[in-house]
Short mmCIF file of C-alpha atoms and ligand atoms in Angstrom, two decimals:
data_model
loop_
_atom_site.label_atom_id
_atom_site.label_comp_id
_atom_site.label_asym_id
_atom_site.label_seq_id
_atom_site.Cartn_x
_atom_site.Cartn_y
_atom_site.Cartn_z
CA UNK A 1 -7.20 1.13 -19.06
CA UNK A 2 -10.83 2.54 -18.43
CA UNK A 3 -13.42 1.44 -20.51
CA UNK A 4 -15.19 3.71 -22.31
CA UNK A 5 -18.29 5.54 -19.96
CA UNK A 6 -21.09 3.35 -19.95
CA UNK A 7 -24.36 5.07 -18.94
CA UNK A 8 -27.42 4.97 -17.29
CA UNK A 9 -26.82 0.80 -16.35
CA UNK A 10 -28.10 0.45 -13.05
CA UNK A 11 -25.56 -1.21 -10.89
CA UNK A 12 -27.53 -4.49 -10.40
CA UNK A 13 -27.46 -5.44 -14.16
CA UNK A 14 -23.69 -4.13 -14.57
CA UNK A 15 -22.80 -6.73 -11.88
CA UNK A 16 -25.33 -9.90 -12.56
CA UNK A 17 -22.90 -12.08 -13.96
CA UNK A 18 -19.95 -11.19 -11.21
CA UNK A 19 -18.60 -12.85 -8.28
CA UNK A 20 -17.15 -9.65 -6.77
CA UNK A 21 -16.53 -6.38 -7.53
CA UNK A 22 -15.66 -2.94 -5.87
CA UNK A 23 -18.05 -0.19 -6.58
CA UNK A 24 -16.91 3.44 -6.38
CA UNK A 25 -19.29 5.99 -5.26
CA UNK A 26 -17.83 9.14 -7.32
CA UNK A 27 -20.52 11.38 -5.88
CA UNK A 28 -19.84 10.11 -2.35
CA UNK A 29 -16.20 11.36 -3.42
CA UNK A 30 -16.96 14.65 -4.30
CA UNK A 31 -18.79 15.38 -1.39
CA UNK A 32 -15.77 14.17 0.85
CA UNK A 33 -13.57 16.91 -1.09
CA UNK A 34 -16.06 19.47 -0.52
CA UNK A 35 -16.46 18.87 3.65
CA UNK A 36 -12.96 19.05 3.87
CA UNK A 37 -11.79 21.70 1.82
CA UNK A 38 -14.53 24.06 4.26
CA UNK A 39 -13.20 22.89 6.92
CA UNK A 40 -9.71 23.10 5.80
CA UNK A 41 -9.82 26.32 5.38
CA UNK A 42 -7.88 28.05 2.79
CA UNK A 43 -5.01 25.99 2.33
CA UNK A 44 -4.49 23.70 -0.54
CA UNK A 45 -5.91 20.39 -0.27
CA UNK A 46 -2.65 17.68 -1.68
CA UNK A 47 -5.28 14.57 -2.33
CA UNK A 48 -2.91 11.61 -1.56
CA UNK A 49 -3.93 8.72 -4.58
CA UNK A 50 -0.56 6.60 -3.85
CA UNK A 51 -1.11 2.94 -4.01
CA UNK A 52 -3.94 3.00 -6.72
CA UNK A 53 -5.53 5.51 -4.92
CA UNK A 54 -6.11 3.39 -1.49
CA UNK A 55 -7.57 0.59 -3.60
CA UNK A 56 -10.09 2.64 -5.06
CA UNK A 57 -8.50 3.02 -8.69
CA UNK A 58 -6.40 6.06 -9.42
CA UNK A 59 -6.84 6.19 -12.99
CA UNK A 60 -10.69 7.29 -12.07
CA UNK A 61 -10.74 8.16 -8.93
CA UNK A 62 -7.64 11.19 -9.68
CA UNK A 63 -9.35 12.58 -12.01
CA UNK A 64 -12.70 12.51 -10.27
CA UNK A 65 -10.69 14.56 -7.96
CA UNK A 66 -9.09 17.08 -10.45
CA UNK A 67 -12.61 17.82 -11.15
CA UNK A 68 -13.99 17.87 -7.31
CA UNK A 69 -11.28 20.65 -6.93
CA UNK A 70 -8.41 19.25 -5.05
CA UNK A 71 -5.64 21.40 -5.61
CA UNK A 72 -2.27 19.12 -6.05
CA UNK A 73 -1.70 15.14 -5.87
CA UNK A 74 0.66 13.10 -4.14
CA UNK A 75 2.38 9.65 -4.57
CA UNK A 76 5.04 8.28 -3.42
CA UNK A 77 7.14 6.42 -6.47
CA UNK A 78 7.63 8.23 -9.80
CA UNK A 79 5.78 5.50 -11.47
CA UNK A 80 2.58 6.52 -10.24
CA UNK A 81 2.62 9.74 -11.08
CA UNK A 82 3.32 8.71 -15.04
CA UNK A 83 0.56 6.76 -14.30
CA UNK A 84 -1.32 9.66 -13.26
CA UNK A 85 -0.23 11.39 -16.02
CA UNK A 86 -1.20 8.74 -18.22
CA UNK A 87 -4.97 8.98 -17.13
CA UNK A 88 -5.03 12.80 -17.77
CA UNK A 89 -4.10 14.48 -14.44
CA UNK A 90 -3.34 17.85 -15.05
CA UNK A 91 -2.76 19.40 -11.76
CA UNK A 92 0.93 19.53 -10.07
CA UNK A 93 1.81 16.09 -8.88
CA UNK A 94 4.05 15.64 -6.18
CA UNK A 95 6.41 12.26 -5.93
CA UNK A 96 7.02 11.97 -1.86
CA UNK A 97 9.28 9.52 -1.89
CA UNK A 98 12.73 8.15 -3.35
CA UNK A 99 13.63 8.59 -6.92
CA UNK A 100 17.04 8.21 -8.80
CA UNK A 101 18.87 10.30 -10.79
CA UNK A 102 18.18 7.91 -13.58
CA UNK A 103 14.33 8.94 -13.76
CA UNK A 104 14.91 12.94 -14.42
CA UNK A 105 13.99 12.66 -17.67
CA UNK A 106 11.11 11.13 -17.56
CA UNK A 107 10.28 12.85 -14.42
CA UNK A 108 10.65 16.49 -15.90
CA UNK A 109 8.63 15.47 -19.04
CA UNK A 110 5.92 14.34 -16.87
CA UNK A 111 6.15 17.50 -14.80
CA UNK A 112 6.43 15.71 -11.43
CA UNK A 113 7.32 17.40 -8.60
CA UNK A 114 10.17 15.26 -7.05
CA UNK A 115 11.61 14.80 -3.40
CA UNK A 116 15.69 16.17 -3.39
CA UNK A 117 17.17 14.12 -1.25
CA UNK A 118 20.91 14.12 -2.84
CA UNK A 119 23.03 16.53 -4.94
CA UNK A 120 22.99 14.06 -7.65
CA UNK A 121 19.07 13.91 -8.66
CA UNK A 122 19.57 17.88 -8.44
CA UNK A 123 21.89 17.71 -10.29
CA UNK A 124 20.24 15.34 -12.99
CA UNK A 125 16.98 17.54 -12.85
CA UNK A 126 18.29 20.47 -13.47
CA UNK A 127 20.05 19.34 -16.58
CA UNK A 128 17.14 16.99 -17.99
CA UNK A 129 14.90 20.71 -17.17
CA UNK A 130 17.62 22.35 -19.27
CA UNK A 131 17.80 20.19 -21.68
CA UNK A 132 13.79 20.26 -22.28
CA UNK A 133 13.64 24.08 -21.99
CA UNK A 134 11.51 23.90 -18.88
CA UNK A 135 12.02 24.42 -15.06
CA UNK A 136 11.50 21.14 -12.34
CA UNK A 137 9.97 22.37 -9.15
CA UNK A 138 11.19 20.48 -6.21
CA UNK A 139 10.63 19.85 -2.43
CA UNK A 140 13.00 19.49 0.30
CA UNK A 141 11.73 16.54 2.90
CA UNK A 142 13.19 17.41 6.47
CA UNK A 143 13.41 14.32 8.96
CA UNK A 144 12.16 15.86 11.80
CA UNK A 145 12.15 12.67 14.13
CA UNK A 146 10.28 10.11 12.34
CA UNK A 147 13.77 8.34 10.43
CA UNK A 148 12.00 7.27 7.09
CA UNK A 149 12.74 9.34 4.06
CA UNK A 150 14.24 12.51 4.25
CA UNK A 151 17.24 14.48 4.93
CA UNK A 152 18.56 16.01 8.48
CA UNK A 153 17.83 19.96 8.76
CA UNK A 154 21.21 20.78 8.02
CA UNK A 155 21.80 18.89 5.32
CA UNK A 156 18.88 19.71 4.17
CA UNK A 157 19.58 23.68 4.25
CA UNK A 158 22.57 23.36 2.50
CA UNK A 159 20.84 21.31 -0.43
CA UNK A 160 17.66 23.47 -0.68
CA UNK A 161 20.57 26.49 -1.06
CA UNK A 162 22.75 24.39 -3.91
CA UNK A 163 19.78 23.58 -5.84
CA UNK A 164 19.04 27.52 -5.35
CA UNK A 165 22.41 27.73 -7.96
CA UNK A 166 21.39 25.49 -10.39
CA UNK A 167 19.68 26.37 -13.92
CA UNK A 168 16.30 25.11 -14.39
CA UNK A 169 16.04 23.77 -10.67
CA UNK A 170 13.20 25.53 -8.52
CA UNK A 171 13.27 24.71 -4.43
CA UNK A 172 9.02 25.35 -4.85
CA UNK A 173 8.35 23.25 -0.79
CA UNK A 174 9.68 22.52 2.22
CA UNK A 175 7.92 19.36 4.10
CA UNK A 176 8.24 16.92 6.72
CA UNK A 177 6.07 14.06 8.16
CA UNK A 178 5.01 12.94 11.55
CA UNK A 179 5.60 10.06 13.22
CA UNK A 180 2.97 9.97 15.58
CA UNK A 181 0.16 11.77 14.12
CA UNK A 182 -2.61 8.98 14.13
CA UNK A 183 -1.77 7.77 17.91
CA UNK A 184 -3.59 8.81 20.66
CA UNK A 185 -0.47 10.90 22.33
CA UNK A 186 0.63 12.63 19.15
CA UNK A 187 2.46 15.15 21.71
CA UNK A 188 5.95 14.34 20.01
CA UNK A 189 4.63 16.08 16.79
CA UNK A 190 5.08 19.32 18.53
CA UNK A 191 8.94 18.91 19.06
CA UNK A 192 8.71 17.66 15.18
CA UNK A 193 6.78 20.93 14.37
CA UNK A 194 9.15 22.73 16.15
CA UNK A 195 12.30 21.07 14.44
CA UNK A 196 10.67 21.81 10.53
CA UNK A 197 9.92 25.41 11.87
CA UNK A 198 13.41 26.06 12.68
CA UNK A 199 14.80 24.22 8.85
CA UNK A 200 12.32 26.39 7.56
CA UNK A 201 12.84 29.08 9.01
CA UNK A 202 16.69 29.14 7.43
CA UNK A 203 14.49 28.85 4.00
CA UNK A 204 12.33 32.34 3.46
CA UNK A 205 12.69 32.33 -0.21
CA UNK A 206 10.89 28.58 -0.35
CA UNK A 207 7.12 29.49 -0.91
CA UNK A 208 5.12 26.49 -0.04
CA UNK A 209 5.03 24.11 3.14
CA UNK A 210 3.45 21.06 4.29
CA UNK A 211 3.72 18.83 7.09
CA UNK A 212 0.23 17.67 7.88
CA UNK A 213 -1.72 13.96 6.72
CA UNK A 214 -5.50 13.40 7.28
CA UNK A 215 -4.73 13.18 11.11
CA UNK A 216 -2.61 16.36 11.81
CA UNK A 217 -4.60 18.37 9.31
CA UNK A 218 -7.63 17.82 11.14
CA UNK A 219 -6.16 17.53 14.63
CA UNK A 220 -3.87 20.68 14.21
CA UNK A 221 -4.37 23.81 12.35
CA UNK A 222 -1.50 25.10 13.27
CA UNK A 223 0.36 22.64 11.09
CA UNK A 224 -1.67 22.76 7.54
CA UNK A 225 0.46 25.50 6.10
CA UNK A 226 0.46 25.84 2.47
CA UNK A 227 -1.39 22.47 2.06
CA UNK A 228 -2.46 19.24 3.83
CA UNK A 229 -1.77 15.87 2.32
CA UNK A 230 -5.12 13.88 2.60
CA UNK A 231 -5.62 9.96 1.81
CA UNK A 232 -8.10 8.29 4.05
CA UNK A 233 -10.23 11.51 4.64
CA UNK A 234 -11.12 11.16 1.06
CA UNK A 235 -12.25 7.86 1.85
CA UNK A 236 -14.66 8.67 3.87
CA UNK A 237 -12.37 7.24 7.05
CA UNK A 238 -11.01 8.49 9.90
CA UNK A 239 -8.06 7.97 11.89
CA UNK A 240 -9.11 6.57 15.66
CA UNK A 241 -7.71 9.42 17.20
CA UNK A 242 -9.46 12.02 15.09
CA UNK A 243 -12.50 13.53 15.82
CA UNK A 244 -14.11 14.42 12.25
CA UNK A 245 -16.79 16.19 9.93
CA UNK A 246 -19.39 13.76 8.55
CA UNK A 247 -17.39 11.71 5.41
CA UNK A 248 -19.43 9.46 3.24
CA UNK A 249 -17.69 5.76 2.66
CA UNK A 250 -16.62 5.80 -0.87
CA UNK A 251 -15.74 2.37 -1.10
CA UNK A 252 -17.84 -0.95 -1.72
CA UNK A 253 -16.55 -4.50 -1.51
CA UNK A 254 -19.81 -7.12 -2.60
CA UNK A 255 -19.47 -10.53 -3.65
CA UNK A 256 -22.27 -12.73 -4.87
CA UNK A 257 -23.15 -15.80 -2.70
CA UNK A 258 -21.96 -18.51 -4.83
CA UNK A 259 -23.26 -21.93 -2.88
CA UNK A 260 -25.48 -22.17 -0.14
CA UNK A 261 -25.14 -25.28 1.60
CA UNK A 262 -26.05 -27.25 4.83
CA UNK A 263 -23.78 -27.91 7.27
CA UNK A 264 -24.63 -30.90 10.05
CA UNK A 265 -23.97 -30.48 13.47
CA UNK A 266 -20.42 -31.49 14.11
CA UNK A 267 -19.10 -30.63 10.89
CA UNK A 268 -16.28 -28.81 9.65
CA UNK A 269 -16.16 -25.91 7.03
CA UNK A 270 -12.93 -24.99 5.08
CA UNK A 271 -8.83 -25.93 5.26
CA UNK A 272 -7.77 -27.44 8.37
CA UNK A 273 -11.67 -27.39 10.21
CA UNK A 274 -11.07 -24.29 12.26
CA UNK A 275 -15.09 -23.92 12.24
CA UNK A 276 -17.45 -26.83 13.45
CA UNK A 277 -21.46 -26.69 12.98
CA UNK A 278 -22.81 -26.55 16.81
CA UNK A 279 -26.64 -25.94 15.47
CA UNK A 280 -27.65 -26.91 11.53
CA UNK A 281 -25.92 -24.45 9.21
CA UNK A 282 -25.95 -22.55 6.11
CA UNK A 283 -22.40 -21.72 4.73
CA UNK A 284 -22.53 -19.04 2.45
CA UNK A 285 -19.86 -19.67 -0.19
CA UNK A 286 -18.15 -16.28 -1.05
CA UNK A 287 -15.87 -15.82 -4.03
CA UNK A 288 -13.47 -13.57 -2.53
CA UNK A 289 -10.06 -14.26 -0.91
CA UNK A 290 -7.13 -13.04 0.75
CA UNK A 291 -5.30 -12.73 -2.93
CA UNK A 292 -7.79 -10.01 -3.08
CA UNK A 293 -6.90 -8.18 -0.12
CA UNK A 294 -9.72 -9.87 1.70
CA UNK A 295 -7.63 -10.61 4.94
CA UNK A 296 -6.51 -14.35 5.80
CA UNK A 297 -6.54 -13.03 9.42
CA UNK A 298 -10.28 -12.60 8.94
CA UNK A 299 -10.86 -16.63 9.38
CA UNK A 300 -13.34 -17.04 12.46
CA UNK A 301 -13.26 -13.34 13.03
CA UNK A 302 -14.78 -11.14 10.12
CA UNK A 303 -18.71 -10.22 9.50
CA UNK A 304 -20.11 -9.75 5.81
CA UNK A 305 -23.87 -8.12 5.40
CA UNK A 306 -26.03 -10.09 3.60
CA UNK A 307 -29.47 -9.22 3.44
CA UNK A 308 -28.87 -6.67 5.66
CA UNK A 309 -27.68 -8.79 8.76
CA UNK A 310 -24.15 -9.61 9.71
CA UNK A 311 -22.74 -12.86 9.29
CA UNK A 312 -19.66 -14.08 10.72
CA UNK A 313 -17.23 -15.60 8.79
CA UNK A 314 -16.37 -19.46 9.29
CA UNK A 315 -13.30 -21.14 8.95
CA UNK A 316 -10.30 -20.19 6.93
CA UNK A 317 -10.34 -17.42 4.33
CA UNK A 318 -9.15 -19.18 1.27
CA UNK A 319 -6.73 -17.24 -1.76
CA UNK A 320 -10.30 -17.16 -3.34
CA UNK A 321 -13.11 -17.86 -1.73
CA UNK A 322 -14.27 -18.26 2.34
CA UNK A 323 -17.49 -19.13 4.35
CA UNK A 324 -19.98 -17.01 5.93
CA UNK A 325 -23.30 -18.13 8.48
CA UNK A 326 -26.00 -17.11 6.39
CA UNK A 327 -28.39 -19.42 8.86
CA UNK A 328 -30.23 -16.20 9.91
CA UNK A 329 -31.18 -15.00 6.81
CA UNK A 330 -34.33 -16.09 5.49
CA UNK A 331 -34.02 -17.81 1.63
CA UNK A 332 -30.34 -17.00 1.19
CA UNK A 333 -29.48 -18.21 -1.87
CA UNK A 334 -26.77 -18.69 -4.54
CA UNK A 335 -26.64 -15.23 -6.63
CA UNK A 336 -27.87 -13.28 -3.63
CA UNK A 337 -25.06 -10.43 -2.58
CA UNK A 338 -22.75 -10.34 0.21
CA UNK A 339 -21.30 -6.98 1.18
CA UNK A 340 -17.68 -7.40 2.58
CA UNK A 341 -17.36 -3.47 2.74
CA UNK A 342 -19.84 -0.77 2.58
CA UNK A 343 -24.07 -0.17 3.14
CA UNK A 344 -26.60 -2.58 3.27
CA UNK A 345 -30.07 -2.02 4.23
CA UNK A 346 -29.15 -0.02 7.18
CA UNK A 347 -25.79 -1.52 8.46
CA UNK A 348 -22.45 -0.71 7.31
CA UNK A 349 -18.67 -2.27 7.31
CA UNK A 350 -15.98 0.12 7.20
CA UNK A 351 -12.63 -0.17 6.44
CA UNK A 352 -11.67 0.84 9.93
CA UNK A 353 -13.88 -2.20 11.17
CA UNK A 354 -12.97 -4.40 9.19
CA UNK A 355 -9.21 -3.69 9.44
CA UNK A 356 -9.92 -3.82 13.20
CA UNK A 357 -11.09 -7.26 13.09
CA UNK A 358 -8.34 -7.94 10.68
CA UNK A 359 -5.70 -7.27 13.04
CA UNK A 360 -4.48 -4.18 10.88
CA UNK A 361 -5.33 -0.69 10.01
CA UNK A 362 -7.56 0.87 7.14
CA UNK A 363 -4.87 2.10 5.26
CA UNK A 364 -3.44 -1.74 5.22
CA UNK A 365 -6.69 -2.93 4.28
CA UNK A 366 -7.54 -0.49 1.64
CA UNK A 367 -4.18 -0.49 0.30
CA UNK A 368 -4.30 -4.16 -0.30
CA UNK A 369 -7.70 -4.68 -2.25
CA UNK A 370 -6.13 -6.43 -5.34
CA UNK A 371 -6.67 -5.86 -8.70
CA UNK A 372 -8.43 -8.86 -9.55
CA UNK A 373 -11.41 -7.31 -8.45
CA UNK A 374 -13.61 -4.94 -11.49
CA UNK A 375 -14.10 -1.30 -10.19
CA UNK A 376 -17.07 -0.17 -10.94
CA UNK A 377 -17.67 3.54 -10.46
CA UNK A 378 -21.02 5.02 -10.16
CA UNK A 379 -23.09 8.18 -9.61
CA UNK A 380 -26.56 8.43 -8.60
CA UNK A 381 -26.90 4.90 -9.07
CA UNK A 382 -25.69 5.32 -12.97
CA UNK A 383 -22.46 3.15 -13.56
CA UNK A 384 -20.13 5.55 -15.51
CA UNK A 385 -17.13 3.43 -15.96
CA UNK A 386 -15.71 0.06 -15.49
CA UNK A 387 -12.25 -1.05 -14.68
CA UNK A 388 -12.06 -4.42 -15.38
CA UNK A 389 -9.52 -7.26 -13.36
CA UNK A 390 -6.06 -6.26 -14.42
CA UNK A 391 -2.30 -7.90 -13.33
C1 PLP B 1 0.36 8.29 2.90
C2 PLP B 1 0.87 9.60 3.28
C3 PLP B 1 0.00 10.66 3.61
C4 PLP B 1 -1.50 10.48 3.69
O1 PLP B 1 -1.85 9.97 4.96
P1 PLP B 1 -3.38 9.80 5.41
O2 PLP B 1 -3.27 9.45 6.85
O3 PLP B 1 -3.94 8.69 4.59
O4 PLP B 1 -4.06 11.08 5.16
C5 PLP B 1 0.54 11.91 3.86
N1 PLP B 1 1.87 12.11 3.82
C6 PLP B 1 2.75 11.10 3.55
C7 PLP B 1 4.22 11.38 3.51
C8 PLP B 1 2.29 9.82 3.28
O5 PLP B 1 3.15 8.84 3.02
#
């Protein structure tokens, strides 16, 4: 649970006495929300906070979003949309993936909007929504070529028209989701357009449609519809094959230096020696791991900022703690702060670089920031709310 707001703490105090934290730009956000939605257009912007909201905290970040304006949310189990609930979300919330007919209940007193994919969760919503005096809106998920999650046009048509018959059931979206839509040849997601158009197209009396993530929503206007389902856009990331509008990185991984030490030449730094010393060295000692989604993949191949210049990281990234050259930074010392992910001075690390050099993709990396690590969330430099290390 959040804290309660804490204000006008400048960020430096709030994090003296930690060894790493995320900090959430709320402001940097906002403005994300308000780029896209102009150059979305007028469809509805579905802000995609599954997985704690890409790393970033859902129980702040969603309804930082309510109030930015996004129109709808999306997750993909049930659970997170109770949780959404839980944190005060008040706008529709759409579940896009499996749920069983065991979960109506609680899915119709939440007020989720649930995937159909089977007669029996229709079924079991429509009597849990007649039971509660209410109506459950669901969406129909088409499988237009990618063979996840969904159902196969026909089938699909003949479930969108049986929930049609049942009491308290409402077929409110049609959807589908492309399998190629962050590659650089998303071509097939024209025969996959063409596929939903024809399900659809069975399916007047169904008034809302989406098909498009942060990729095909940007990349194709054709495909937004009634509303585009946006993760990493929010995030101020883009995928490689997508041209964008200027985002601002909401995200901040920083880590205070916690030994500085010398390293001789022919020396070896962390398990198994992967790293030797070819000059004299200072090894930065940073308390962040791979159990905190700080890659194990980034041994011998990641950078960190400190003092505003990159340092490469040595050896093996630990569960909890890995190396970085801070030779060429004048008076490093223990206390000073690393930044694994974000600004400093006037360099940056994405999440698409750092993914990159991970082996892996932002969403992967983002996804997997752990919740060891305190969120702090900020605006104009004022920390507003803390979410401390939680498992
Ligand atoms: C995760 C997800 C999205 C969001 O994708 P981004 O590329 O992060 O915008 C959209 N739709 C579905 C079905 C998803 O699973």
């Amino acid at each position: 649970m959040a804290h309660p707001p804490i204000t006008r703490n400048a960020l430096a105090e709030v994090t003296a006495a930690l060894n790493a934290w995320l900090e959430i730009d709320l402001d940097a956000l906002a403005a994300n929300v308000r780029t896209l939605k102009s150059l979305l257009g007028p469809v509805e912007l579905i802000a995609v906070v599954k997985a704690n909201a890409y790393g970033a905290g859902a129980s702040v970040v969603a309804p930082a979003l309510e109030a930015a304006g996004v129109d709808r949310f999306a997750v993909v189990w049930p659970h997170e949309g109770y949780l959404l609930r839980q944190a005060g979300v008040t706008r529709p919330i759409l579940v896009l993936g499996h749920a069983f007919p065991a979960d109506a209940t609680q899915a119709v007193r939440a007020r989720l909007t649930l995937t159909c994919h089977s007669r029996e969760l229709a079924a079991a919503l429509s009597a849990a929504a007649v039971d509660a005096g209410t109506t459950a809106d669901v969406h129909i998920k088409f499988d237009t070529g990618l063979h996840r999650f969904g159902v196969e046009l026909e089938d699909g048509i003949a479930l969108a028209e049986y929930c049609r018959t049942l009491p308290g059931l409402r077929v409110e979206g049609l959807t589908t989701h492309m399998a190629n839509a962050d590659e650089a040849d998303d071509s097939f997601s024209e025969e996959q357009h063409r596929r939903f158009a024809q399900a659809a197209e069975a399916l007047p009396w169904v008034p809302y449609r989406h098909t498009a993530n942060t990729a095909t929503a940007l990349r194709r206007e054709a495909f937004r519809y009634s509303g585009v389902r946006i993760g990493l856009a929010l995030h101020g990331e883009l995928p490689a094959n997508t041209p964008g509008p200027a985002l601002r990185q909401v995200l901040a991984l920083r880590a205070r230096l916690a030994r500085v030490s010398d390293v001789a030449p022919g020396e070896g730094v962390s398990y198994g020696l992967t790293w030797r010393a070819a000059r004299p060295t200072r090894a930065g000692l940073i308390p962040v791991g791979y159990a905190d989604g700080w890659r194990r993949s980034l041994s011998n191949a990641g950078e960190v900022l400190v003092g505003g210049r990159r340092c490469p990281v040595i050896g093996r990234v630990c569960m909890d703690q890995f190396l970085a050259d801070v030779t060429d930074v004048p008076g490093a010392k223990e206390g000073d702060v690393a930044t694994l992910l974000g600004a400093d001075g006037s360099d940056r690390l994405t999440a698409t670089e750092v993914a990159r050099l991970a082996g892996t993709i932002a969403w992967d990396l983002l996804a997997g920031l752990s919740g060891r690590l305190p969120r702090i969330y900020h605006r104009s430099g004022s920390v507003v709310t803390i979410v401390p290390p939680a498992w």
